GROMACS .gro file of C-alpha atoms in nm:
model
  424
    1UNK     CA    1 -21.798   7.243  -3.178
    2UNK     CA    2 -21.894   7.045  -2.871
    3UNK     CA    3 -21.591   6.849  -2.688
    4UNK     CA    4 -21.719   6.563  -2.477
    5UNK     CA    5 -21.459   6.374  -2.303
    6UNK     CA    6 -21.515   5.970  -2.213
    7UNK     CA    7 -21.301   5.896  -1.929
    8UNK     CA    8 -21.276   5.486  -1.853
    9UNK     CA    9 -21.070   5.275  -1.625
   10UNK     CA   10 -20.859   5.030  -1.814
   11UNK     CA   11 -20.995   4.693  -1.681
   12UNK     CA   12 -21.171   4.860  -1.390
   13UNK     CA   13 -21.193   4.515  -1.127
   14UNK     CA   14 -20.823   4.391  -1.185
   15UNK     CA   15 -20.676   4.733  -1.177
   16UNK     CA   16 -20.827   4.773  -0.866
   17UNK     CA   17 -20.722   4.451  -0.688
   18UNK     CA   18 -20.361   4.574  -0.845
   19UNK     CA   19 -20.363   4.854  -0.683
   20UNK     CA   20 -20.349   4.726  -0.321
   21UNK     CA   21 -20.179   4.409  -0.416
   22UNK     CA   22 -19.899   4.460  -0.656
   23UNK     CA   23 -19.772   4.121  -0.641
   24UNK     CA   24 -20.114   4.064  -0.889
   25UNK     CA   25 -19.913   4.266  -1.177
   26UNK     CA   26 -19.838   4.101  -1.488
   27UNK     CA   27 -19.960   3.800  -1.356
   28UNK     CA   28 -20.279   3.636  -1.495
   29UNK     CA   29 -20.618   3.731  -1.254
   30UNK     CA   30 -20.973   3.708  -1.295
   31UNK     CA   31 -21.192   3.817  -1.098
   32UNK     CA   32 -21.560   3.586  -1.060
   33UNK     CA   33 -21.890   3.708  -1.049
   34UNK     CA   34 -22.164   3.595  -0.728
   35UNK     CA   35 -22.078   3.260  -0.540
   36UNK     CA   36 -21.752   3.280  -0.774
   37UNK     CA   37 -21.962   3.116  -1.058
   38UNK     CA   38 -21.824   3.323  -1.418
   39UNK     CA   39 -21.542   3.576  -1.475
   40UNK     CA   40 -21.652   3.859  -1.518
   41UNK     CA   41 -21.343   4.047  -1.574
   42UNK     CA   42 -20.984   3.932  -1.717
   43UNK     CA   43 -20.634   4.033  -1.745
   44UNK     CA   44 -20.506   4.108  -2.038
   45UNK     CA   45 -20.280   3.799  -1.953
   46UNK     CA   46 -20.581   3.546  -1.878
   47UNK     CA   47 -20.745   3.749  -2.245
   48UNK     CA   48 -20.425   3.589  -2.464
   49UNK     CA   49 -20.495   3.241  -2.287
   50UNK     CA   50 -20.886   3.243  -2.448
   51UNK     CA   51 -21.063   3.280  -2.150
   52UNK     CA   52 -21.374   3.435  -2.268
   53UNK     CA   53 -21.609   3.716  -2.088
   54UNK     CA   54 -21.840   3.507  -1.901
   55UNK     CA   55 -21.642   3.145  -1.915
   56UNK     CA   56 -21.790   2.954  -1.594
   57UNK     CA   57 -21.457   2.942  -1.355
   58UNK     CA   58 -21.513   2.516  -1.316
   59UNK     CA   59 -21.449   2.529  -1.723
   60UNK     CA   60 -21.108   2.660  -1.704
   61UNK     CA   61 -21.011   2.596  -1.315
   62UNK     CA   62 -20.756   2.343  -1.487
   63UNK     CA   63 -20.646   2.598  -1.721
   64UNK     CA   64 -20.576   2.835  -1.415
   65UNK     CA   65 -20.391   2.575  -1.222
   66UNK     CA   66 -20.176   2.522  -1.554
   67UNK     CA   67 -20.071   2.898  -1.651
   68UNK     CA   68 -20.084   3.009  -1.243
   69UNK     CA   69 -20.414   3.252  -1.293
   70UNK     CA   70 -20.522   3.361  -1.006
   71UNK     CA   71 -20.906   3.355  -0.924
   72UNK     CA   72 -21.018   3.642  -0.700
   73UNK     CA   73 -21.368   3.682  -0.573
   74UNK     CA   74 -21.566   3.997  -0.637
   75UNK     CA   75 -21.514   4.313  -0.394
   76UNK     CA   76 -21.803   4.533  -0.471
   77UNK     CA   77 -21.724   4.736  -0.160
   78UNK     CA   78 -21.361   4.809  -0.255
   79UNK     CA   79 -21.504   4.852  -0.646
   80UNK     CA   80 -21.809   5.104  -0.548
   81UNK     CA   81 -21.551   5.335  -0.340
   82UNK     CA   82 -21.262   5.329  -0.579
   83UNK     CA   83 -21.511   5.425  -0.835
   84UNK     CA   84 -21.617   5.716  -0.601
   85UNK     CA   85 -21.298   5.864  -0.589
   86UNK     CA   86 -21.258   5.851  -0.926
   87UNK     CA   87 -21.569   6.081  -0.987
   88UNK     CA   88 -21.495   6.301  -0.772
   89UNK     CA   89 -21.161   6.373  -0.891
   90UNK     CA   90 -21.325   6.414  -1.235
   91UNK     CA   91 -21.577   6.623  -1.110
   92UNK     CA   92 -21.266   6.868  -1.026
   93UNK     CA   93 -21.187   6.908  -1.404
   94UNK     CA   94 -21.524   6.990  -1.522
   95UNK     CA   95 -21.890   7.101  -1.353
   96UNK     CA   96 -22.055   6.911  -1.616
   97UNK     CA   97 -22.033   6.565  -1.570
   98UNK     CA   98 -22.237   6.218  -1.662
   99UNK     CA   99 -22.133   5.919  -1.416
  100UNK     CA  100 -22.275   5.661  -1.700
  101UNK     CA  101 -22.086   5.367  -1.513
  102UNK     CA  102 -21.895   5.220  -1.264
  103UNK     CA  103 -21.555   5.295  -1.450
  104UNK     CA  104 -21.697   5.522  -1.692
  105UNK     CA  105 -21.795   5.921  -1.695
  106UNK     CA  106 -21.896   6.149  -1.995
  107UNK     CA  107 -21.753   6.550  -1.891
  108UNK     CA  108 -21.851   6.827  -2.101
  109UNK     CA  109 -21.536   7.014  -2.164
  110UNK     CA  110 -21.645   7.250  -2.435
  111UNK     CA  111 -21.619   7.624  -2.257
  112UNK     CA  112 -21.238   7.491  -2.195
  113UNK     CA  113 -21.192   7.622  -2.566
  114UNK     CA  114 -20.855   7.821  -2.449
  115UNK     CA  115 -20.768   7.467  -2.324
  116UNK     CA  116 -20.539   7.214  -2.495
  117UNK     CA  117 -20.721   6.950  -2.462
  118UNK     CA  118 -20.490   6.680  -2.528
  119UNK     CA  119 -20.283   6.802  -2.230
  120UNK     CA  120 -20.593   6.839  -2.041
  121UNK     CA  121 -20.648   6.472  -2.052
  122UNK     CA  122 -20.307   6.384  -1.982
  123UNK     CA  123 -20.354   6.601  -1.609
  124UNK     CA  124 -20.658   6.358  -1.560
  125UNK     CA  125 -20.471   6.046  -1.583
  126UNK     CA  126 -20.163   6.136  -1.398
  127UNK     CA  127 -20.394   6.295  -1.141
  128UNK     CA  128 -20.617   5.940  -1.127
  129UNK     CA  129 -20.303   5.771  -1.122
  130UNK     CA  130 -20.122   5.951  -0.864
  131UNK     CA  131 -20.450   5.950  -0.649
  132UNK     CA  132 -20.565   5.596  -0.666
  133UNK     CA  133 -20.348   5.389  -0.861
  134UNK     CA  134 -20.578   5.365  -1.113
  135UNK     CA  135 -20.479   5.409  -1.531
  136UNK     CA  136 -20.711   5.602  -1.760
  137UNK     CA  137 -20.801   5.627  -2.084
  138UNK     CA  138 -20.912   5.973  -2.221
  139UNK     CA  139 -21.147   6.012  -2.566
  140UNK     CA  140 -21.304   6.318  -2.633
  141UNK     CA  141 -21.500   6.359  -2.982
  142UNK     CA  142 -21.806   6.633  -3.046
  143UNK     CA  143 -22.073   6.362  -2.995
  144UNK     CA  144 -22.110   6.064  -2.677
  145UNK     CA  145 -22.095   5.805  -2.920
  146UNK     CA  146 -21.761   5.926  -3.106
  147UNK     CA  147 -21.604   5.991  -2.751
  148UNK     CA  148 -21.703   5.657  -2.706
  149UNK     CA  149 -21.520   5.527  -3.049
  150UNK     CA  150 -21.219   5.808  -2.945
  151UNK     CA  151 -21.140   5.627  -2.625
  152UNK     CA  152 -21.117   5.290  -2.747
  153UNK     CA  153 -20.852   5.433  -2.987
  154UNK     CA  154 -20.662   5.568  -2.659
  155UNK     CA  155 -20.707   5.255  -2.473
  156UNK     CA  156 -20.602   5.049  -2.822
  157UNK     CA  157 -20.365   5.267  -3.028
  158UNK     CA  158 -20.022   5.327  -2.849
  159UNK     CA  159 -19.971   5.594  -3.069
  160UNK     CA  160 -20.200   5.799  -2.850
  161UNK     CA  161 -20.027   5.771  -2.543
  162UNK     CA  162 -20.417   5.730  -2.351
  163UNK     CA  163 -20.537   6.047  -2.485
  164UNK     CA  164 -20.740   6.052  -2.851
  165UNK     CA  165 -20.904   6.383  -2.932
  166UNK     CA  166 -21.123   6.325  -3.246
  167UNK     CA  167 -21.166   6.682  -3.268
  168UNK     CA  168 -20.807   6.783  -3.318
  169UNK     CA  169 -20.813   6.565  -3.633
  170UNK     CA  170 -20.878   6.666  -4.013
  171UNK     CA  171 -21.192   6.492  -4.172
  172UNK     CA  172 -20.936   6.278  -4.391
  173UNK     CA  173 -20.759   6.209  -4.064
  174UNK     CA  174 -21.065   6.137  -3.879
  175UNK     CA  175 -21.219   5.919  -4.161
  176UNK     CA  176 -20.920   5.694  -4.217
  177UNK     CA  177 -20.897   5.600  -3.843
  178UNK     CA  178 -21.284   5.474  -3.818
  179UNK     CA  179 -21.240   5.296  -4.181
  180UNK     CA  180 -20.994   5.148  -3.964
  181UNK     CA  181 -21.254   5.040  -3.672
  182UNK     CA  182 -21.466   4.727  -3.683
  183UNK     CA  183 -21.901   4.827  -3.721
  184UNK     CA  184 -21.901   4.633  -3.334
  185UNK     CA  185 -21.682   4.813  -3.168
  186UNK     CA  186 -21.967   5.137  -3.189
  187UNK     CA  187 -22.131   5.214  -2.890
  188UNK     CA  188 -22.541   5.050  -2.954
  189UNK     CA  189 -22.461   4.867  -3.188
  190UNK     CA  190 -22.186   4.527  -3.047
  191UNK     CA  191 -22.196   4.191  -3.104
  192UNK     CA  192 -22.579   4.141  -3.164
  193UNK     CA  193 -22.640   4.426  -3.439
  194UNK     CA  194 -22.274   4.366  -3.576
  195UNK     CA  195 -22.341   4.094  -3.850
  196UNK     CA  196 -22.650   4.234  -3.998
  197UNK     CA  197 -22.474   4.530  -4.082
  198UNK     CA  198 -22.193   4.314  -4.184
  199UNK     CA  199 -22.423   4.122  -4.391
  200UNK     CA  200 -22.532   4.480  -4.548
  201UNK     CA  201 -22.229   4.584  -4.654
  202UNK     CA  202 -22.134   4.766  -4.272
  203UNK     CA  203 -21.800   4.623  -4.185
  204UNK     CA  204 -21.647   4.966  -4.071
  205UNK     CA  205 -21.738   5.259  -3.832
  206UNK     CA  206 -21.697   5.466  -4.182
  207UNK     CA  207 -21.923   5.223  -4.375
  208UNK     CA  208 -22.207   5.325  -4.103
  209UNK     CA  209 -22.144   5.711  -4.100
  210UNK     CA  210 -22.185   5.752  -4.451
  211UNK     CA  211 -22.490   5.536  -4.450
  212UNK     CA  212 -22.848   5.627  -4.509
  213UNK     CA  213 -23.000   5.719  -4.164
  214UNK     CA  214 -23.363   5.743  -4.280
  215UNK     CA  215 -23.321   5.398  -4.474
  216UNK     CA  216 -23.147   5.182  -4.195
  217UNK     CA  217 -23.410   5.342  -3.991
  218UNK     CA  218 -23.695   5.161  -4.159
  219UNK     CA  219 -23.431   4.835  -4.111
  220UNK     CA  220 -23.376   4.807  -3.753
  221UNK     CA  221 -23.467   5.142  -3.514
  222UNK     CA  222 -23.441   5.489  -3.419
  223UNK     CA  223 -23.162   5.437  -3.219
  224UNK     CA  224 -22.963   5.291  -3.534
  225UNK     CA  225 -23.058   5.681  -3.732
  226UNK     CA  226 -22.939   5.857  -3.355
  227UNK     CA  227 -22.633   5.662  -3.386
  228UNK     CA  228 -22.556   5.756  -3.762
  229UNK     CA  229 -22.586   6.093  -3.642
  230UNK     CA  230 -22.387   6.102  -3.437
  231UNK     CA  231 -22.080   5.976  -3.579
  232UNK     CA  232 -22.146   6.263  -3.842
  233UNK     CA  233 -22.127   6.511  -3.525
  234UNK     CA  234 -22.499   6.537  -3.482
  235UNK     CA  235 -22.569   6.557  -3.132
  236UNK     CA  236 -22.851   6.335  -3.031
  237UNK     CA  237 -22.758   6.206  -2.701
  238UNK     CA  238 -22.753   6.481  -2.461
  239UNK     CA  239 -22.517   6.495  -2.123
  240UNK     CA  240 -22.742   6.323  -1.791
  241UNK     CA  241 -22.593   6.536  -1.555
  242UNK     CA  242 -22.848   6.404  -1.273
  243UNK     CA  243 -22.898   5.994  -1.292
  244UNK     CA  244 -23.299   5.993  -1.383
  245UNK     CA  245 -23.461   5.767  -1.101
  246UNK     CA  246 -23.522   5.409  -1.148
  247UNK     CA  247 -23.888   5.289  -1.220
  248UNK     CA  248 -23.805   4.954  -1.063
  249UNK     CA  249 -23.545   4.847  -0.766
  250UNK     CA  250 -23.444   4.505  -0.770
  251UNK     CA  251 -23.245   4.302  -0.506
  252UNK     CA  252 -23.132   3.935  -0.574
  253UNK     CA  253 -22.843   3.706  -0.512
  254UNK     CA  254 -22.807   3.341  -0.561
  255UNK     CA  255 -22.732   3.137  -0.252
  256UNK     CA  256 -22.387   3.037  -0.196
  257UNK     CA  257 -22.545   2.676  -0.066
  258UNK     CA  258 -22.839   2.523  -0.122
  259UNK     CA  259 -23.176   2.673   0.070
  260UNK     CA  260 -23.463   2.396   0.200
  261UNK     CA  261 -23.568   2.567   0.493
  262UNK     CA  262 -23.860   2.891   0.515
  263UNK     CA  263 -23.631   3.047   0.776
  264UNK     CA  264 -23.302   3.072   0.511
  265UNK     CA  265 -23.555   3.206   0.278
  266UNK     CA  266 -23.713   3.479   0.490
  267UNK     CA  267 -23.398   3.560   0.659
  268UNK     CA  268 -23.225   3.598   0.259
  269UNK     CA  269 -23.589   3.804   0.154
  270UNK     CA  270 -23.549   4.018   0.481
  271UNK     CA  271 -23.184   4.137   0.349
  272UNK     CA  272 -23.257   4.181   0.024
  273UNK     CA  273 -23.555   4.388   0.103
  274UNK     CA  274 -23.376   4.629   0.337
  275UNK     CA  275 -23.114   4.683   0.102
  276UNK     CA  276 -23.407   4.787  -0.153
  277UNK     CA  277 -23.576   5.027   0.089
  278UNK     CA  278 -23.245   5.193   0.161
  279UNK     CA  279 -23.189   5.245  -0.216
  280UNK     CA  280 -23.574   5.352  -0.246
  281UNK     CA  281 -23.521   5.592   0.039
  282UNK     CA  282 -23.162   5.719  -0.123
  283UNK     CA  283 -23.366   5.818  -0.438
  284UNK     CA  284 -23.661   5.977  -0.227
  285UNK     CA  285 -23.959   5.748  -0.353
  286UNK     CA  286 -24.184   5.538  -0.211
  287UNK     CA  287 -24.299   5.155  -0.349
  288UNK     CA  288 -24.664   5.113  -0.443
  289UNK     CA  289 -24.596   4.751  -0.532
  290UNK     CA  290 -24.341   4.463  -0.423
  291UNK     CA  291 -24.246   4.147  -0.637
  292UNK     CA  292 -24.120   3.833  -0.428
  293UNK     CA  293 -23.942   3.552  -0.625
  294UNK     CA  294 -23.776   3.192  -0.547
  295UNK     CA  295 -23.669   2.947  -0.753
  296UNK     CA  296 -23.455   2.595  -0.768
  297UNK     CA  297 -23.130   2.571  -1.007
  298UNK     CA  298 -23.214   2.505  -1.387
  299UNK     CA  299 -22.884   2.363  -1.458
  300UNK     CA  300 -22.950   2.044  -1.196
  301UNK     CA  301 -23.190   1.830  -1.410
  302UNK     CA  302 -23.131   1.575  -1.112
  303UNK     CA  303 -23.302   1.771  -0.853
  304UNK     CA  304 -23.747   1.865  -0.924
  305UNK     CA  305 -23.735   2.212  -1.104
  306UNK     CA  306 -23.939   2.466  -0.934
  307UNK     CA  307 -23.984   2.866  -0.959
  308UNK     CA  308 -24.262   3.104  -0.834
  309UNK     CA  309 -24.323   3.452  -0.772
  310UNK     CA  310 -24.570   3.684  -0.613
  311UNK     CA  311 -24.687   4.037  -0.680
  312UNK     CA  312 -24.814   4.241  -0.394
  313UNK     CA  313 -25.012   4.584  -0.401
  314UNK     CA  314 -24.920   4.789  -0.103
  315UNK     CA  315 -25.237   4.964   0.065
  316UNK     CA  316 -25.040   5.313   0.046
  317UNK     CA  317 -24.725   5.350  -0.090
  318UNK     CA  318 -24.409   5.375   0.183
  319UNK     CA  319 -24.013   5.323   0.212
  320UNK     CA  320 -24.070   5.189   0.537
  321UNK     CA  321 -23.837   4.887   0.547
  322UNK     CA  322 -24.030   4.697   0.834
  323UNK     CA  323 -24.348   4.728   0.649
  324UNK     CA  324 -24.241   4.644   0.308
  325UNK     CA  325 -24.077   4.319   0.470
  326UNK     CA  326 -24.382   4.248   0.612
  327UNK     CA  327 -24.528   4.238   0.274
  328UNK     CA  328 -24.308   4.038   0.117
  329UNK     CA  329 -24.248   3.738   0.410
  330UNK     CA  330 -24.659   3.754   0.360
  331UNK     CA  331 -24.626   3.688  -0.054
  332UNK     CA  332 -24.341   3.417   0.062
  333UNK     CA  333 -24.526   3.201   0.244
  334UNK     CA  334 -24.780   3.209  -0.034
  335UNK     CA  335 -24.518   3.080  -0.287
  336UNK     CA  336 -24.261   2.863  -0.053
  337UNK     CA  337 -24.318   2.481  -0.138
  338UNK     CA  338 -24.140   2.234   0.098
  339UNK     CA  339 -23.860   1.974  -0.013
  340UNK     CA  340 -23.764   2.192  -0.293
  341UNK     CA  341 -23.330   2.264  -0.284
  342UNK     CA  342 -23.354   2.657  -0.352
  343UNK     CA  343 -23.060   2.792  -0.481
  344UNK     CA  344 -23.169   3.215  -0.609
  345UNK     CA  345 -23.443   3.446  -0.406
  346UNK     CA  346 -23.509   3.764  -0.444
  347UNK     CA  347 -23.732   4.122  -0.458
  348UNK     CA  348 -23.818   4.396  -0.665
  349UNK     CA  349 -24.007   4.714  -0.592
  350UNK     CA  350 -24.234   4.872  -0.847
  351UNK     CA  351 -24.475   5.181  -0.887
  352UNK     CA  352 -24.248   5.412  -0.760
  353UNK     CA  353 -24.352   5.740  -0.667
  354UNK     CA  354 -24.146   6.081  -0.531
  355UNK     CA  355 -24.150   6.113  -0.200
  356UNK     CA  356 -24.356   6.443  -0.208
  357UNK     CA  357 -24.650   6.332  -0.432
  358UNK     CA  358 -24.773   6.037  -0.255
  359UNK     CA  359 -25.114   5.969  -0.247
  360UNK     CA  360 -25.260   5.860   0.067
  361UNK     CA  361 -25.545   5.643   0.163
  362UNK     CA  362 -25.792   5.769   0.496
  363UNK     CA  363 -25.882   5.396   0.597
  364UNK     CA  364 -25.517   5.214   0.528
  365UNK     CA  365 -25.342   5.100   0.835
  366UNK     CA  366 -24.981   5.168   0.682
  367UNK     CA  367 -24.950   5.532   0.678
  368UNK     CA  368 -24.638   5.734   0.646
  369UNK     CA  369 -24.573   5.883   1.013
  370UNK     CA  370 -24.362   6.098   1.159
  371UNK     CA  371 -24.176   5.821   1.364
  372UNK     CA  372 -24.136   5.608   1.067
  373UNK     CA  373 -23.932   5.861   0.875
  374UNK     CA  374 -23.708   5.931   1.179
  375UNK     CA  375 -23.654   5.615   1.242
  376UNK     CA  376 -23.585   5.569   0.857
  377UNK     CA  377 -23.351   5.841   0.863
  378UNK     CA  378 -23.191   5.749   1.207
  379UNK     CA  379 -23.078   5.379   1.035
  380UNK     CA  380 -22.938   5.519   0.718
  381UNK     CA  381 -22.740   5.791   0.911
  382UNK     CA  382 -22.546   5.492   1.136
  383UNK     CA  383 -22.512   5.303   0.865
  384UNK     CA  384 -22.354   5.505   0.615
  385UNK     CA  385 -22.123   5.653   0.934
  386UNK     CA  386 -22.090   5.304   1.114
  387UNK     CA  387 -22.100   5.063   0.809
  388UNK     CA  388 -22.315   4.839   0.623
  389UNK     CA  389 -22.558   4.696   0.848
  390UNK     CA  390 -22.466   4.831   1.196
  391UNK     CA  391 -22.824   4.890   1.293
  392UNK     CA  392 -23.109   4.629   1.099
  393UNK     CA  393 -23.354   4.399   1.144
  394UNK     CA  394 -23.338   4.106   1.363
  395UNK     CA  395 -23.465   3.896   1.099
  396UNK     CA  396 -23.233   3.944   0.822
  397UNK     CA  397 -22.992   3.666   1.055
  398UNK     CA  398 -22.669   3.639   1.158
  399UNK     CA  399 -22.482   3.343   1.082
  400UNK     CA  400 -22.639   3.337   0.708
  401UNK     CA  401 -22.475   3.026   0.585
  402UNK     CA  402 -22.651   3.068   0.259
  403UNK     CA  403 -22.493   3.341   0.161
  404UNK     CA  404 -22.339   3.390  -0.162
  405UNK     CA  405 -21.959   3.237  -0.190
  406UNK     CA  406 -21.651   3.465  -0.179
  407UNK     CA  407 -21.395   3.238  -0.129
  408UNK     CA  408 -21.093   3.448  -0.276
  409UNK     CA  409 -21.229   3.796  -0.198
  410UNK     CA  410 -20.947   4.050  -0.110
  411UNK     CA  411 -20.986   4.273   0.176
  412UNK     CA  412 -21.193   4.573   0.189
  413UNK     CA  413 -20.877   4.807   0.182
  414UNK     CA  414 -21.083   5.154   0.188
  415UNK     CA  415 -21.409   5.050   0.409
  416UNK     CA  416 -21.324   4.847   0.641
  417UNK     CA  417 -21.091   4.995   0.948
  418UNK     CA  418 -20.912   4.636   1.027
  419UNK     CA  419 -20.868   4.552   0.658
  420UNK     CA  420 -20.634   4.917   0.599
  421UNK     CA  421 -20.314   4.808   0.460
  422UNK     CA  422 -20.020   4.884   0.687
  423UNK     CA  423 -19.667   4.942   0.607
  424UNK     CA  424 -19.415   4.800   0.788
   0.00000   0.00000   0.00000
């Protein structure tokens, strides 16, 4: 039997602003997605006051002020390493590991058959713990999607102490627990599919695994008769040990104040585009196409509505970040209108090719040279050694005041050398 072992942070953003700031526990926090606009993750404390997932932070600033929740802004820097040191400590307890997430990752533990595996999970949280601060939960099943089912039970269920092996359990034992789990808490299927099934007669994990695959198949989708199987042990979602490549890169934010000017725009496009062709060039692909966008809030009816975009074939494909921004501050000045109030811009890159098949064209003027790829290579070297943005483009700006709001955003404890907490 295959053991595959779903390892998740418990509330992955809070935990992490915990960790460096324990004066945050058992106190109500959320923490707010771009220009602080929705909460995107809650305390279990702001949770038992209603705040929902997504709740717009001016709908319940009074309910904050009331019960003394405390707003923080997002810290994708602090996030994105924490999360890195919790792979690689996981990587440590198996070779053959899925990163599906930020705070999630699949390891295949099932040579460890000599193992117990219960106890084996327990070393991975008190490891994480000890490490970064950071609690764990531990499910580990014979398919993804049970592993999925077996952590919520950890994370749930104090009973299991943060470790629930499915495949320690009896079938009797096994099938009483998931006659015990709601059809939406399965992994594919969640709020949207939840109440047909319900209306079908689905109201339990068990309902679904003793359901007819082929039938409910016909009903909604393949991925419904994968899922079936695979709460009856059927393996049908293999381990991604290597993170297939994106077919699109896309790099957006919304402005923190309103944008009239072309200069805010192109300085805003210039950014986003160089943080696109350093992803690009990070995968080892080239663009063949680039997508600029702009567009004016929908949710101020008092202010002329207006949103374009512009597709752009590039004459050879490149990761170039001076030529692609070339491109797109061309397709912008086809689409920018004046006295609009802008308020979102952004790029995506498309027809992505490997690095080592592109095609090249005799008569184009934008060919991949030599001096391009060092230079490439030279900028993402100092900046992953030096930090974000040491070496770019003039005309990505410098003063940015449309830049996206972080007014309660914590310090960068782990990437930033004056934001290290010291102990006195």
């Amino acid at each position: 039997m295959r053991s595959i072992a779903l390892i998740d942070v418990n509330n992955f953003y809070v935990s992490c602003e915990r960790v460096f700031n324990p004066k945050l526990i058992n106190i109500p926090v959320v923490v707010l997605s771009n220009n602080d606009g929705c909460a995107v993750a809650r305390s279990n404390e702001v949770k038992a006051l209603g705040v929902g997932m997504g709740a717009p932070w001016f709908k319940f600033k009074e309910l904050a002020d009331k019960h003394g929740i405390k707003a923080l802004s997002s810290n994708y820097a602090l996030y994105a390493d924490m999360s890195n040191r919790v792979m690689s400590i996981l990587r440590e307890f198996s070779p053959d590991q899925e990163v599906y997430s930020i705070d999630e990752s699949f390891l295949d533990l099932t040579e460890f058959k000599s193992i117990n595996l219960i106890q084996y999970g327990q070393q991975m949280r008190l490891r994480i713990l000890k490490w970064t601060g950071l609690p764990v939960c531990v499910g580990i099943a014979s398919t993804k999607t049970l592993s999925k089912l077996a952590n919520h039970c950890a994370k749930k269920r104090a009973t299991f102490n943060g470790v629930c092996n499915f495949n320690a359990m009896s079938v009797a034992e096994l099938d009483d627990l998931l006659s015990q789990i709601e059809v939406g808490e399965i992994w594919g299927v969640g709020r949207k599919l939840a109440p047909k099934l319900q209306a079908l007669g689905y109201n339990t994990v068990l309902d679904l695994k003793r359901a007819d695959a082929e039938a409910l198949r016909q009903q909604f989708s393949v991925v419904m008769q994968k899922t079936i199987h695979e709460l009856n042990g059927i393996v049908c979602i293999e381990m991604e040990e290597v993170a297939p490549p994106k077919k699109q890169i896309v790099s957006s934010r919304s402005f923190g104040h309103a944008v009239y000017d072309f200069n805010s725009l192109a300085e805003s496009i210039t950014l986003y585009m160089s943080r696109a062709a350093e992803k690009l060039r990070k995968q080892q692909y080239y663009a063949g196409s680039v997508y600029v966008f702009i567009r004016t809030s929908e949710f101020k009816p008092e202010h002329p509505y207006y949103s374009n975009g512009m597709t752009i074939s590039m004459p050879s494909p490149t990761d170039d970040t001076r030529q692609l921004v070339n491109v797109v501050l061309w397709g912008l000045k086809q689409i920018y209108r004046q006295n609009f109030k802008y308020a979102k811009a952004g790029v995506m890159l498309s027809e992505l090719v490997p690095s080592e098949g592109v095609q090249t064209d005799l008569f184009s003027q934008m060919q991949v040279s030599s001096k391009s790829k060092a230079l490439m290579a030279a900028m993402d070297k100092i900046n992953r050694k030096m930090g974000k943005e040491s070496v770019k483009l003039a005309s990505e700006g410098f003063t940015r005041p449309w830049k996206m709001k972080q007014e309660n955003k914590s310090p960068c404890y782990t990437t930033k050398w004056e934001d290290i907490p010291i102990v006195s």
